[in-house]
PDB file of C-alpha atoms in Angstrom:
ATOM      1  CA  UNK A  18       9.111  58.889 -29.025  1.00  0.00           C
ATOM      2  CA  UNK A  19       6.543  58.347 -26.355  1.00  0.00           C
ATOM      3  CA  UNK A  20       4.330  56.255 -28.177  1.00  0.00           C
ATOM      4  CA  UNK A  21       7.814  54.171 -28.486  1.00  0.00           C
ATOM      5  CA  UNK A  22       8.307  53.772 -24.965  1.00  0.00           C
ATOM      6  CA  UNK A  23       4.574  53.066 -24.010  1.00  0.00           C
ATOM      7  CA  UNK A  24       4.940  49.720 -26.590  1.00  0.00           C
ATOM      8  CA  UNK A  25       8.321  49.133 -24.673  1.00  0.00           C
ATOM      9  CA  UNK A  26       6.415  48.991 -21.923  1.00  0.00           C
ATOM     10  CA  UNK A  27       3.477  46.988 -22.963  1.00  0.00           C
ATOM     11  CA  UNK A  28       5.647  44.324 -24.480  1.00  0.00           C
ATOM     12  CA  UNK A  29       7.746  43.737 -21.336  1.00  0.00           C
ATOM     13  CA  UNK A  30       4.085  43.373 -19.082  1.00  0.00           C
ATOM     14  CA  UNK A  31       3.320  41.062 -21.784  1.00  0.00           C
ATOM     15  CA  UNK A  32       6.423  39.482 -21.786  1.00  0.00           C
ATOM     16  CA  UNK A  33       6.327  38.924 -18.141  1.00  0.00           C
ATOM     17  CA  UNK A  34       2.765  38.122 -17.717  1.00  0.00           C
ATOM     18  CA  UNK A  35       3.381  35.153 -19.958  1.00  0.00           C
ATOM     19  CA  UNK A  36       6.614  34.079 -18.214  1.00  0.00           C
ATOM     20  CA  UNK A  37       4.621  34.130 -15.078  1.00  0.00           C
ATOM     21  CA  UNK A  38       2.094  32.207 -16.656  1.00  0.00           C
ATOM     22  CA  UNK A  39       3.937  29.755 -17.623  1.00  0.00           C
ATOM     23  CA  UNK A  40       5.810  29.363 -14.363  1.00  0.00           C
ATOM     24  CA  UNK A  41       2.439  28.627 -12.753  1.00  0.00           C
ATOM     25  CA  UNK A  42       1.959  25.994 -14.795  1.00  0.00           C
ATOM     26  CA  UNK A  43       4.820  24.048 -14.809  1.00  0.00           C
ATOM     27  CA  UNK A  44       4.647  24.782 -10.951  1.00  0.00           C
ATOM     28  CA  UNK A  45       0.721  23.404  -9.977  1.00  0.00           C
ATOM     29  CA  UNK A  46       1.298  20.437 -12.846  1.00  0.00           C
ATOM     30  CA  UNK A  47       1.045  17.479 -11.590  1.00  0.00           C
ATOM     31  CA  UNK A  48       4.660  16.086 -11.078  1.00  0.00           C
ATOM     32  CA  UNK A  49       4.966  12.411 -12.495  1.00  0.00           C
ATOM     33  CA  UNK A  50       6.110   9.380  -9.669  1.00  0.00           C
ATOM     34  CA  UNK A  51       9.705   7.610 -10.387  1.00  0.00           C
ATOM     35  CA  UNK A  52      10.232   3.934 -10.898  1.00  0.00           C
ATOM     36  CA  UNK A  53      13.810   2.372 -11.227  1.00  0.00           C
ATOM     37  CA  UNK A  54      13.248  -1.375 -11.468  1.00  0.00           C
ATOM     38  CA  UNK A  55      16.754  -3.906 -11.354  1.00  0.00           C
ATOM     39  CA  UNK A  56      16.494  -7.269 -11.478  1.00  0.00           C
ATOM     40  CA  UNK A  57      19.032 -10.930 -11.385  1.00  0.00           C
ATOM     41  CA  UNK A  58      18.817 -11.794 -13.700  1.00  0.00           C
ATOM     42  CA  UNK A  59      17.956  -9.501 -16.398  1.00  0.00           C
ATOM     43  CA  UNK A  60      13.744  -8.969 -17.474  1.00  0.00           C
ATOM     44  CA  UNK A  61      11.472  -7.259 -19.426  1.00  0.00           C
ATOM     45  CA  UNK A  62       9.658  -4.740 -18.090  1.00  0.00           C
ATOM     46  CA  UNK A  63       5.615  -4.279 -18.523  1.00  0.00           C
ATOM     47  CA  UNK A  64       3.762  -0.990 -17.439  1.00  0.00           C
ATOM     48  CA  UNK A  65       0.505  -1.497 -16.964  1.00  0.00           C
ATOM     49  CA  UNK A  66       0.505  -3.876 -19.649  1.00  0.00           C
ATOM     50  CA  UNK A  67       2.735  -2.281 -22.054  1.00  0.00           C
ATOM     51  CA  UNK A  68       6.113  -3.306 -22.690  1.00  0.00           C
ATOM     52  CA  UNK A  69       8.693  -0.487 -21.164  1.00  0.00           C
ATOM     53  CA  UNK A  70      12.481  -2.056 -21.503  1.00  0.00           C
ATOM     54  CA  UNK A  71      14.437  -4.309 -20.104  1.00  0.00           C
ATOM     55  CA  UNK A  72      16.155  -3.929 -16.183  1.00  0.00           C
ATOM     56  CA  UNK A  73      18.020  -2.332 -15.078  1.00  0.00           C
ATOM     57  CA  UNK A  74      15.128   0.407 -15.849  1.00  0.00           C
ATOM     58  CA  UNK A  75      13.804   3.614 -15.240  1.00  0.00           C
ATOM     59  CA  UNK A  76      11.196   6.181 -16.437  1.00  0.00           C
ATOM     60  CA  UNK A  77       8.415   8.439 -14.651  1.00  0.00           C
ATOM     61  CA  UNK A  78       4.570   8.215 -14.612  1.00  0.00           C
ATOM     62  CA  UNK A  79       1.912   9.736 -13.431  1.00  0.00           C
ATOM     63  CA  UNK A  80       1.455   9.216  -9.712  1.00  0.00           C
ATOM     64  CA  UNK A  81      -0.939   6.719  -8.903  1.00  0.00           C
ATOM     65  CA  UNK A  82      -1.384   2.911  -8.895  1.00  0.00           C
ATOM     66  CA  UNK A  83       0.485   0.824 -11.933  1.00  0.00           C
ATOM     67  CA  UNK A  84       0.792  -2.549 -12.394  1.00  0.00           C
ATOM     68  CA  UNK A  85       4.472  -3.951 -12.921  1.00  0.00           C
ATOM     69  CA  UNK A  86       5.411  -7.724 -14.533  1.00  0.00           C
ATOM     70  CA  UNK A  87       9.184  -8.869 -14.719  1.00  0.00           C
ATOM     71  CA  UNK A  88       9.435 -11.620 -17.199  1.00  0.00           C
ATOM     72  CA  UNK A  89      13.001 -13.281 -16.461  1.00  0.00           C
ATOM     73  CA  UNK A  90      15.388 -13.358 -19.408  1.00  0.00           C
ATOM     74  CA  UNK A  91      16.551 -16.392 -18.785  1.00  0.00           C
ATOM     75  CA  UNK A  92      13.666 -18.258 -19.958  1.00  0.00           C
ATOM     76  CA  UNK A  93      15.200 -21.784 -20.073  1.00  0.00           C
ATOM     77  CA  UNK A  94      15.956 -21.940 -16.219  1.00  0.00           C
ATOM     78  CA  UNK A  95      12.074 -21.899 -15.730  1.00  0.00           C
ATOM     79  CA  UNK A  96      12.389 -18.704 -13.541  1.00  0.00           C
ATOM     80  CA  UNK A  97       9.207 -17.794 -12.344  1.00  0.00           C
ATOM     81  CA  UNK A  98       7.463 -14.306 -13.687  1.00  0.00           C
ATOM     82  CA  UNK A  99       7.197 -11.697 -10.974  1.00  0.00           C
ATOM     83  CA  UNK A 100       3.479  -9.623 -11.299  1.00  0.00           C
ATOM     84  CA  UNK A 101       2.698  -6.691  -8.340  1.00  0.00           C
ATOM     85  CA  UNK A 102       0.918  -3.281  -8.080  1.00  0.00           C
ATOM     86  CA  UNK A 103       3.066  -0.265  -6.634  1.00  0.00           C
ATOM     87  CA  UNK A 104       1.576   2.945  -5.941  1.00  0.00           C
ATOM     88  CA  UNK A 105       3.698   6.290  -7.249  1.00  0.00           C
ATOM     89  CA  UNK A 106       4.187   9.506  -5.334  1.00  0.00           C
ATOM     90  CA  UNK A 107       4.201  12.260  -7.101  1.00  0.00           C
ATOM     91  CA  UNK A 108       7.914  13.405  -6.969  1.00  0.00           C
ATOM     92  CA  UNK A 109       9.240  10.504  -5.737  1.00  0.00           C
ATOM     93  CA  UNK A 110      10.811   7.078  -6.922  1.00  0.00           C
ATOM     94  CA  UNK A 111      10.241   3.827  -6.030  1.00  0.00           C
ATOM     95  CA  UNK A 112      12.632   1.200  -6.338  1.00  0.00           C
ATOM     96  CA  UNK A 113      12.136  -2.354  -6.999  1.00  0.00           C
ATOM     97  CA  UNK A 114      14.399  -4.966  -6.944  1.00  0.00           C
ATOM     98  CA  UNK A 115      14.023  -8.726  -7.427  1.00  0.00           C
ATOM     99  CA  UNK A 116      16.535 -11.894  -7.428  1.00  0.00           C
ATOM    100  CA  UNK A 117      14.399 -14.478  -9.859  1.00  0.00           C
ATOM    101  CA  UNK A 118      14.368 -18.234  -8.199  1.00  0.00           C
ATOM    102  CA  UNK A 119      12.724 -21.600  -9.756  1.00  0.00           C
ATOM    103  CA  UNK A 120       9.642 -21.125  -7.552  1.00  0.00           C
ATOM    104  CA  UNK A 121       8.371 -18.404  -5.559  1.00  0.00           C
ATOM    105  CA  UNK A 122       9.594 -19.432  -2.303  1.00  0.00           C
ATOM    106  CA  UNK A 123      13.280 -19.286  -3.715  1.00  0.00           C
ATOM    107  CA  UNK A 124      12.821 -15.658  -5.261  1.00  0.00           C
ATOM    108  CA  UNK A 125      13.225 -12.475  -2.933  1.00  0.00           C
ATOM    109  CA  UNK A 126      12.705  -8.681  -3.704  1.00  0.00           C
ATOM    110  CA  UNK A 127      12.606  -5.567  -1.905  1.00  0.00           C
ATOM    111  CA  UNK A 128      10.640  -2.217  -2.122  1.00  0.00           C
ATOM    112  CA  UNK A 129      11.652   0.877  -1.294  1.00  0.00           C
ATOM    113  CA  UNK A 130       9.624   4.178  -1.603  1.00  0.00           C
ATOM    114  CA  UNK A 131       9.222   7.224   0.084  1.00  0.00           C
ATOM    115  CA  UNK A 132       6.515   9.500   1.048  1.00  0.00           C
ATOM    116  CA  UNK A 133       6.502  12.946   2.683  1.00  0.00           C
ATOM    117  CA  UNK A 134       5.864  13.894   6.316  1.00  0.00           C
ATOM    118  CA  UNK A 135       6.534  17.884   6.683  1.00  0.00           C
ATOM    119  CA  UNK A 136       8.012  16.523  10.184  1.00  0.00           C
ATOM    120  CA  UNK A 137      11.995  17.644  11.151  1.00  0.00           C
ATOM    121  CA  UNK A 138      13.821  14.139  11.274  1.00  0.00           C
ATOM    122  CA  UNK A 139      13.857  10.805   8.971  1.00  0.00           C
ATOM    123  CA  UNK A 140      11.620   8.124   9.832  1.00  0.00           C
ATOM    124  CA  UNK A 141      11.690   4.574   8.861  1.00  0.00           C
ATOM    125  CA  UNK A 142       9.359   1.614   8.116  1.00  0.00           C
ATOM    126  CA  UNK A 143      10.309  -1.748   7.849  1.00  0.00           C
ATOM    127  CA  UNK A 144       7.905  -4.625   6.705  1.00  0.00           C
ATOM    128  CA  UNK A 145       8.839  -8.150   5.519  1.00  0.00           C
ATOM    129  CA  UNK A 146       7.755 -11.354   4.425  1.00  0.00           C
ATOM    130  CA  UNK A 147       7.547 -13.894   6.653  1.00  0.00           C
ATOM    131  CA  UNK A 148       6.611 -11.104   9.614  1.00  0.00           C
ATOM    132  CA  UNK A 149       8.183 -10.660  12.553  1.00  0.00           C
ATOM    133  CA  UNK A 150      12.163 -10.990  10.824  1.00  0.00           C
ATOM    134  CA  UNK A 151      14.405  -9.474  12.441  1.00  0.00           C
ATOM    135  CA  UNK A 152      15.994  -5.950  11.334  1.00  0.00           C
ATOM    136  CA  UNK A 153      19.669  -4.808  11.929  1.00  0.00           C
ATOM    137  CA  UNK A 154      20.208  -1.386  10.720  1.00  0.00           C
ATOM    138  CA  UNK A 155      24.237  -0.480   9.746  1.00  0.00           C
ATOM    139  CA  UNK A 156      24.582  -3.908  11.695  1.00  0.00           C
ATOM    140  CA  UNK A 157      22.959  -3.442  15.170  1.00  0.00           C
ATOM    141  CA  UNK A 158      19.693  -5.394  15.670  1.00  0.00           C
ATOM    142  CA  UNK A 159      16.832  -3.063  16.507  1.00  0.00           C
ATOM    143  CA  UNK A 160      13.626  -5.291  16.466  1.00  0.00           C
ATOM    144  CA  UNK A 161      11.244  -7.134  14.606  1.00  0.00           C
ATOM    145  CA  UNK A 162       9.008  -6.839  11.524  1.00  0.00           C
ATOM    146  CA  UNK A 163       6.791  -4.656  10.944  1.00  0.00           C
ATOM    147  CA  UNK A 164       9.662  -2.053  12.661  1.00  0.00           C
ATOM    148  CA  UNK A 165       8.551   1.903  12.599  1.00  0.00           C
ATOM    149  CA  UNK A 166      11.437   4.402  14.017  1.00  0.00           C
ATOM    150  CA  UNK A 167      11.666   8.356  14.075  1.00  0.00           C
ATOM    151  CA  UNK A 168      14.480   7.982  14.960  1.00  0.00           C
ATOM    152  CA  UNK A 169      17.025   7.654  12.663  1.00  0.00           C
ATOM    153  CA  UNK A 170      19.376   9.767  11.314  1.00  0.00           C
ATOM    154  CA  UNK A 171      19.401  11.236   7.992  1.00  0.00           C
ATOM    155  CA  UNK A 172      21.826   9.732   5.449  1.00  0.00           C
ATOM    156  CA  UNK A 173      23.015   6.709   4.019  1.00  0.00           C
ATOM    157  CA  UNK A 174      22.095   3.044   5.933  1.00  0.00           C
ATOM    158  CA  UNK A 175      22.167  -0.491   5.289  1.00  0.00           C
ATOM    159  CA  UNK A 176      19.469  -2.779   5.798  1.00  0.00           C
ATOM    160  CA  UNK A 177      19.436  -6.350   6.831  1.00  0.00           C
ATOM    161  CA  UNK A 178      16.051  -8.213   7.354  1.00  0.00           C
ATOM    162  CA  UNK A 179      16.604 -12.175   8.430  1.00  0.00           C
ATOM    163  CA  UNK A 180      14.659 -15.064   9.785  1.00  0.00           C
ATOM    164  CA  UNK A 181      15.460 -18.537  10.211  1.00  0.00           C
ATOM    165  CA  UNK A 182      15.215 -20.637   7.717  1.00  0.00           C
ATOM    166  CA  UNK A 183      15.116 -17.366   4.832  1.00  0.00           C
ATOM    167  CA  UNK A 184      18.135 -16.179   3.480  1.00  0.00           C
ATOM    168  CA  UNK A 185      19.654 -13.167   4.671  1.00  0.00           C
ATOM    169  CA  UNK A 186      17.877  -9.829   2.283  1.00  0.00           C
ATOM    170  CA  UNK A 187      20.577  -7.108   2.515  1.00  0.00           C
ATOM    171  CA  UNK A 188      19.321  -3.542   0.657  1.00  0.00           C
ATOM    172  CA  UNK A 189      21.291   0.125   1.134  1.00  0.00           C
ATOM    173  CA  UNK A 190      18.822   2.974   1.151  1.00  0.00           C
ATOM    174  CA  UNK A 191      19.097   6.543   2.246  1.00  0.00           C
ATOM    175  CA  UNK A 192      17.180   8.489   4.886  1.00  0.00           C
ATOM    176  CA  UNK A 193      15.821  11.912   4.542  1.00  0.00           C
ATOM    177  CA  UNK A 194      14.553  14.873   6.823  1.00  0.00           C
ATOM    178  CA  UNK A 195      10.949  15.273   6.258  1.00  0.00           C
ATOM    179  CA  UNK A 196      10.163  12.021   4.740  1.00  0.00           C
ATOM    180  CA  UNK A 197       8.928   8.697   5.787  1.00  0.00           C
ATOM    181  CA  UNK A 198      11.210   5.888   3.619  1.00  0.00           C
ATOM    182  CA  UNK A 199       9.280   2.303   3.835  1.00  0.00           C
ATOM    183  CA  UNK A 200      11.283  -0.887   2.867  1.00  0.00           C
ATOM    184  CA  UNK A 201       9.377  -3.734   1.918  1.00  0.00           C
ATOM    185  CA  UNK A 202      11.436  -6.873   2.395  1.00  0.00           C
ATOM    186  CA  UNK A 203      10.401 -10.271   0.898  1.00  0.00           C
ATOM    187  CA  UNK A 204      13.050 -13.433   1.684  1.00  0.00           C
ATOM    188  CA  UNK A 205      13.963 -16.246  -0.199  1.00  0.00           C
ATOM    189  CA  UNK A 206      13.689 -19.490   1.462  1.00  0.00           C
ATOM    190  CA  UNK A 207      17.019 -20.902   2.211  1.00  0.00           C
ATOM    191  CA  UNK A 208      18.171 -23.946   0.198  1.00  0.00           C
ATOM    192  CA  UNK A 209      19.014 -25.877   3.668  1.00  0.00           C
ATOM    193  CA  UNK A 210      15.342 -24.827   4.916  1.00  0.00           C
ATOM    194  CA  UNK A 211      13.292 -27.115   2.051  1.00  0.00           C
ATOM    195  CA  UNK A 212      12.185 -30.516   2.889  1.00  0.00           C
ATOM    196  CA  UNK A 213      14.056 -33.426   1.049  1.00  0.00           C
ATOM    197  CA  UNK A 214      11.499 -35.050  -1.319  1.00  0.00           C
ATOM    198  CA  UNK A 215      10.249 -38.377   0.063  1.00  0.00           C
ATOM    199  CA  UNK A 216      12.183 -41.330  -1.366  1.00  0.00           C
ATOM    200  CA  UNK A 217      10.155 -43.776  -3.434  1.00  0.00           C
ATOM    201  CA  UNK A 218       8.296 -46.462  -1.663  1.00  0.00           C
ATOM    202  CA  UNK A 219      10.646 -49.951  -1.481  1.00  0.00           C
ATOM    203  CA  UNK A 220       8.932 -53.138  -2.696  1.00  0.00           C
ATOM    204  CA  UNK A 221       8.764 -55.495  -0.398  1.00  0.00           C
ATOM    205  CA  UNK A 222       7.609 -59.399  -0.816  1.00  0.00           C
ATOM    206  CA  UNK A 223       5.100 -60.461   1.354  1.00  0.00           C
ATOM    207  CA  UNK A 224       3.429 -63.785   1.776  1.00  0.00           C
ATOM    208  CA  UNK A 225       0.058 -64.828   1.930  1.00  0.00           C
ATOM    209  CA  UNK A 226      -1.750 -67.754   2.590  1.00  0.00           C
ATOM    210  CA  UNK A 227      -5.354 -69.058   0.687  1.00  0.00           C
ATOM    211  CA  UNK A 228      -7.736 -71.160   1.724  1.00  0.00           C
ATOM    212  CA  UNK A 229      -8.631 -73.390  -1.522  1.00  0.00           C
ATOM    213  CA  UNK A 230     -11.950 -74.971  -1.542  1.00  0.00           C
ATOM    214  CA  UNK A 231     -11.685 -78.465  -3.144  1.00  0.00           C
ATOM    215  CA  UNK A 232     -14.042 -81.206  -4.311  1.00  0.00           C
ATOM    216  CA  UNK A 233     -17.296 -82.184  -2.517  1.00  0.00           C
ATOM    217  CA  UNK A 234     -19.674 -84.761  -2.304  1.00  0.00           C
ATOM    218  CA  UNK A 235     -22.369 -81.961  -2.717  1.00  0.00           C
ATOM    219  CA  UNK A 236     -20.641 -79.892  -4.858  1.00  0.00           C
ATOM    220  CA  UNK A 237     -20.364 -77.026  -2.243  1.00  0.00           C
ATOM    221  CA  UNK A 238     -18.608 -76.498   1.015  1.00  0.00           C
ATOM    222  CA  UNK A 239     -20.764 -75.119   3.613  1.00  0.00           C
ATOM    223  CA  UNK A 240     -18.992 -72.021   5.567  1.00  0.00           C
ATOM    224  CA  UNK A 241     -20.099 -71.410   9.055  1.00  0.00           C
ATOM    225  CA  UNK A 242     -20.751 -68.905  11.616  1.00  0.00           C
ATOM    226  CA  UNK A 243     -18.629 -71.637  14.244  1.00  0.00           C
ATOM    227  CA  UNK A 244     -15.861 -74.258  13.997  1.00  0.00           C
ATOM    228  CA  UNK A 245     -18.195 -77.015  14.115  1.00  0.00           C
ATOM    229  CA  UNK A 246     -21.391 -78.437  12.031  1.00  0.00           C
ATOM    230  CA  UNK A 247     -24.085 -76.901  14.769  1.00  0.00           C
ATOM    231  CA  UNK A 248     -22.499 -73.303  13.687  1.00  0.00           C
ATOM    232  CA  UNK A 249     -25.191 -71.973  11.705  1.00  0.00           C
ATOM    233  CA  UNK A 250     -24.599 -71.040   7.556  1.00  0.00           C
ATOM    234  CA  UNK A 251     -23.326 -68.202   5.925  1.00  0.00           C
ATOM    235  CA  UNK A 252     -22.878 -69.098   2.503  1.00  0.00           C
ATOM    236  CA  UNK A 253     -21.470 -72.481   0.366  1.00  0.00           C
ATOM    237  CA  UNK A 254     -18.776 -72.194  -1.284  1.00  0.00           C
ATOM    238  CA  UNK A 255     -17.890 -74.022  -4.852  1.00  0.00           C
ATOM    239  CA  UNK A 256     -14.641 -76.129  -5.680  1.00  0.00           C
ATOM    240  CA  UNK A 257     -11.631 -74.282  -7.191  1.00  0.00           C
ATOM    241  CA  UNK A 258     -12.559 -70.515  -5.273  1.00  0.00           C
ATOM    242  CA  UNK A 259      -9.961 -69.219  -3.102  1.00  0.00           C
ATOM    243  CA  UNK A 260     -10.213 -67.441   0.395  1.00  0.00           C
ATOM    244  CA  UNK A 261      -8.110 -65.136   2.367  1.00  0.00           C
ATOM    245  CA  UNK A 262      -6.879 -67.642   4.988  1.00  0.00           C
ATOM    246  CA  UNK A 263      -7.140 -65.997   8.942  1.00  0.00           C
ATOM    247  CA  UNK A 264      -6.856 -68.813  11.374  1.00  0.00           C
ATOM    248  CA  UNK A 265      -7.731 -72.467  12.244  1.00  0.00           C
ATOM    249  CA  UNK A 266      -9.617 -73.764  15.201  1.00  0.00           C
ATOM    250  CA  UNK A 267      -7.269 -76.119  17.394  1.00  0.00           C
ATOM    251  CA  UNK A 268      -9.584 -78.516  18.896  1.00  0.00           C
ATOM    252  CA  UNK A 269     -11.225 -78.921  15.052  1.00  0.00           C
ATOM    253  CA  UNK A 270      -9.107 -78.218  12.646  1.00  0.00           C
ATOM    254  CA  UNK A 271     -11.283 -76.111  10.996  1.00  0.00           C
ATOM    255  CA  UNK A 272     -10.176 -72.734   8.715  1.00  0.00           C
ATOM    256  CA  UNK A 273     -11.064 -69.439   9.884  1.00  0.00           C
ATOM    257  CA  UNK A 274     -11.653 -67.555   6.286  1.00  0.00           C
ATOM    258  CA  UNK A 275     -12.000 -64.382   4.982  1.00  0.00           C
ATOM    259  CA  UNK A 276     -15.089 -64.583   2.527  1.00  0.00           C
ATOM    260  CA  UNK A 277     -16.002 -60.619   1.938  1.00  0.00           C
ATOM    261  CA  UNK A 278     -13.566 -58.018   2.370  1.00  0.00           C
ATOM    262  CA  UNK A 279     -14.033 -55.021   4.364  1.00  0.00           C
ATOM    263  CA  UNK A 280     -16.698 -51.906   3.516  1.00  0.00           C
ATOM    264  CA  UNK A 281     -18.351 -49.355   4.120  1.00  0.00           C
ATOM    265  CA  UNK A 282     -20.957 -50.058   7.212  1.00  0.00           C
ATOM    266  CA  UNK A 283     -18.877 -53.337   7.417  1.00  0.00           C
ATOM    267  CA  UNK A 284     -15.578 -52.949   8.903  1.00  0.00           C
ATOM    268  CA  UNK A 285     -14.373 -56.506   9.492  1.00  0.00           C
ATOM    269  CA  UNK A 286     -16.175 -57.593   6.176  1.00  0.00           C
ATOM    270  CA  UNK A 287     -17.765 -61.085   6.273  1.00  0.00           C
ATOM    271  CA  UNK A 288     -15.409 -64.132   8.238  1.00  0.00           C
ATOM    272  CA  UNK A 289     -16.352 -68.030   8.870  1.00  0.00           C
ATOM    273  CA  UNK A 290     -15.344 -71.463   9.440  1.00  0.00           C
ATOM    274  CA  UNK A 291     -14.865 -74.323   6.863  1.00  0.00           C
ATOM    275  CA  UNK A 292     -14.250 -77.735   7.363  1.00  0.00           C
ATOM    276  CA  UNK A 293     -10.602 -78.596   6.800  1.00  0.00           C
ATOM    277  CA  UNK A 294     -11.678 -82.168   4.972  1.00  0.00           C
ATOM    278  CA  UNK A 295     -12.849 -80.521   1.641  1.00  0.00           C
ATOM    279  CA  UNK A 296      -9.977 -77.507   1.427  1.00  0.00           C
ATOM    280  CA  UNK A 297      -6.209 -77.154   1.727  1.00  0.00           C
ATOM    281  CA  UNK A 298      -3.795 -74.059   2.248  1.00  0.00           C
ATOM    282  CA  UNK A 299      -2.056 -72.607  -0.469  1.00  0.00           C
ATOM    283  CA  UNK A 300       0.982 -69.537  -0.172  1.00  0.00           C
ATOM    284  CA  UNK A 301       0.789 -66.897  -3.044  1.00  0.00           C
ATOM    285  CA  UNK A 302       3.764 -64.330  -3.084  1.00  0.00           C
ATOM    286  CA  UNK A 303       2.767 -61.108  -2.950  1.00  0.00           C
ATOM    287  CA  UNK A 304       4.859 -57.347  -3.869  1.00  0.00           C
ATOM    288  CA  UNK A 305       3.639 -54.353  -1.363  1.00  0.00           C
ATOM    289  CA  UNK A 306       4.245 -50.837  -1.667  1.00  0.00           C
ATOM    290  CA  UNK A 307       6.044 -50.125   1.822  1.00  0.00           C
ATOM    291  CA  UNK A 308       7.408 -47.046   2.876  1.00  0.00           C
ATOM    292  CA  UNK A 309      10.985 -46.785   3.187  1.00  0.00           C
ATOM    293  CA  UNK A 310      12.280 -45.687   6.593  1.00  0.00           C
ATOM    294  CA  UNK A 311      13.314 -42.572   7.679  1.00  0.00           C
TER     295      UNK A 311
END
């Protein structure tokens, strides 16, 4: 009978030695981080590469640094992919949400996570994108972006982050004693806020007016530096070319032409006079590229 009651006894030190083992464990184990990830529209969802499930989602992992991507559903609406690192608290979940838009600038999101400060009230952190929004907490304005308050009570809040020319980013999140909750606030440009694309340039005829070089006695027409025969030579100029015409002399006659166009090193190109006996003017219509008018 004794020898009964000492293995009694053994087995329950056993029994609880091993539940107290265990307890330890499961109580100094690392505790996996949270993430709940909801999206409009629907996505996939990638962890660290892998493919998870589709939003709304949620599942635990262990805390540290992993790399989400949302791939939009709604593939044929050319929605752009969202890609972004969030770091996991042990114990704690993060929440993601994102509103997909054709381009980046038209997509918002918002992140909200906690972390733990062993202090007696809830604090708050708000950061956005662009900085410096404004932030209205259960709809009284109490600064700008980046905010940081201590003050706030614990419970249930709603969040509204704006800035002109962004669309309003409205998220409902709830305080804690003891815990620092940061909101991360990114806002979609508003439709009203993008420029108009620039209407197409407008032809528009204009006219211009050659110089044409006829026949010579010579064969050439002499172009010179003046209106006038003592004006020294620049070049001579052969029957049938045409010239850019600029202006003609008054007391001559003479046409002021433009023989080289304007270059590099040579701003106003290469100009002279020719003798109005051997050329005539000539109009050619031309179509420019001119903006339209705002």
């Amino acid at each position: 009978m004794k020898t009964l009651k000492v293995i009694f006894v053994v087995l329950v030190t056993l029994a609880v030695v091993l539940a107290t083992g265990f307890f330890l464990i499961g109580y100094f184990k690392p505790k996996p981080g949270g993430l709940m990830v909801d999206t409009t529209p629907s996505s996939s969802v990638y962890i660290n590469g892998n493919f998870a499930g589709k939003t709304p989602y949620k599942g635990t992992y262990a805390a540290g640094q992993v790399s989400v991507k949302l791939v939009p559903d709604l593939s044929g609406q050319n929605l752009v992919p969202y890609e972004t690192k969030v770091s996991l608290d042990a114990g704690i979940q993060t929440v993601i949400q994102r509103e997909f838009g054709a381009t980046e600038d038209l997509s918002s999101e918002d992140v909200i996570s906690f972390d733990k400060t062993g202090g007696s009230f809830a604090s708050l952190v708000v950061i956005s994108t662009p900085d410096n929004s404004q932030v209205l907490i259960d709809g009284l304005a109490q600064g700008f972006s980046p905010y940081n308050t201590d003050s706030t009570a614990a419970g249930s809040h709603q969040i509204m982050v704006r800035a002109q020319g962004f669309a309003d980013k409205t998220m409902n999140v709830k305080t804690q004693i003891g815990y620092r909750l940061t909101v991360f606030a990114k806002l979609a440009k508003s439709q009203d806020a993008l420029p108009s694309p620039s209407p197409s340039p407008t032809p528009a005829s204009s006219v211009k007016t050659y110089v044409l070089i006829g026949n010579t006695p010579t064969g050439f027409l002499r172009m010179r530096t003046e209106p006038a025969t003592k004006g020294e030579e620049i070049a001579e100029l052969k029957p049938g070319q045409k010239y850019l015409y600029l202006d003609t002399d008054a007391a001559s006659g003479w046409y002021k032409i433009q023989y080289q166009d304007p270059a590099p090193g040579l701003p106003n190109g290469i100009t002279g006079w020719i003798s109005n006996q051997y050329a005539s003017l000539a109009t050619q219509s031309a179509t420019l590229a001119t903006p339209t008018p705002k």
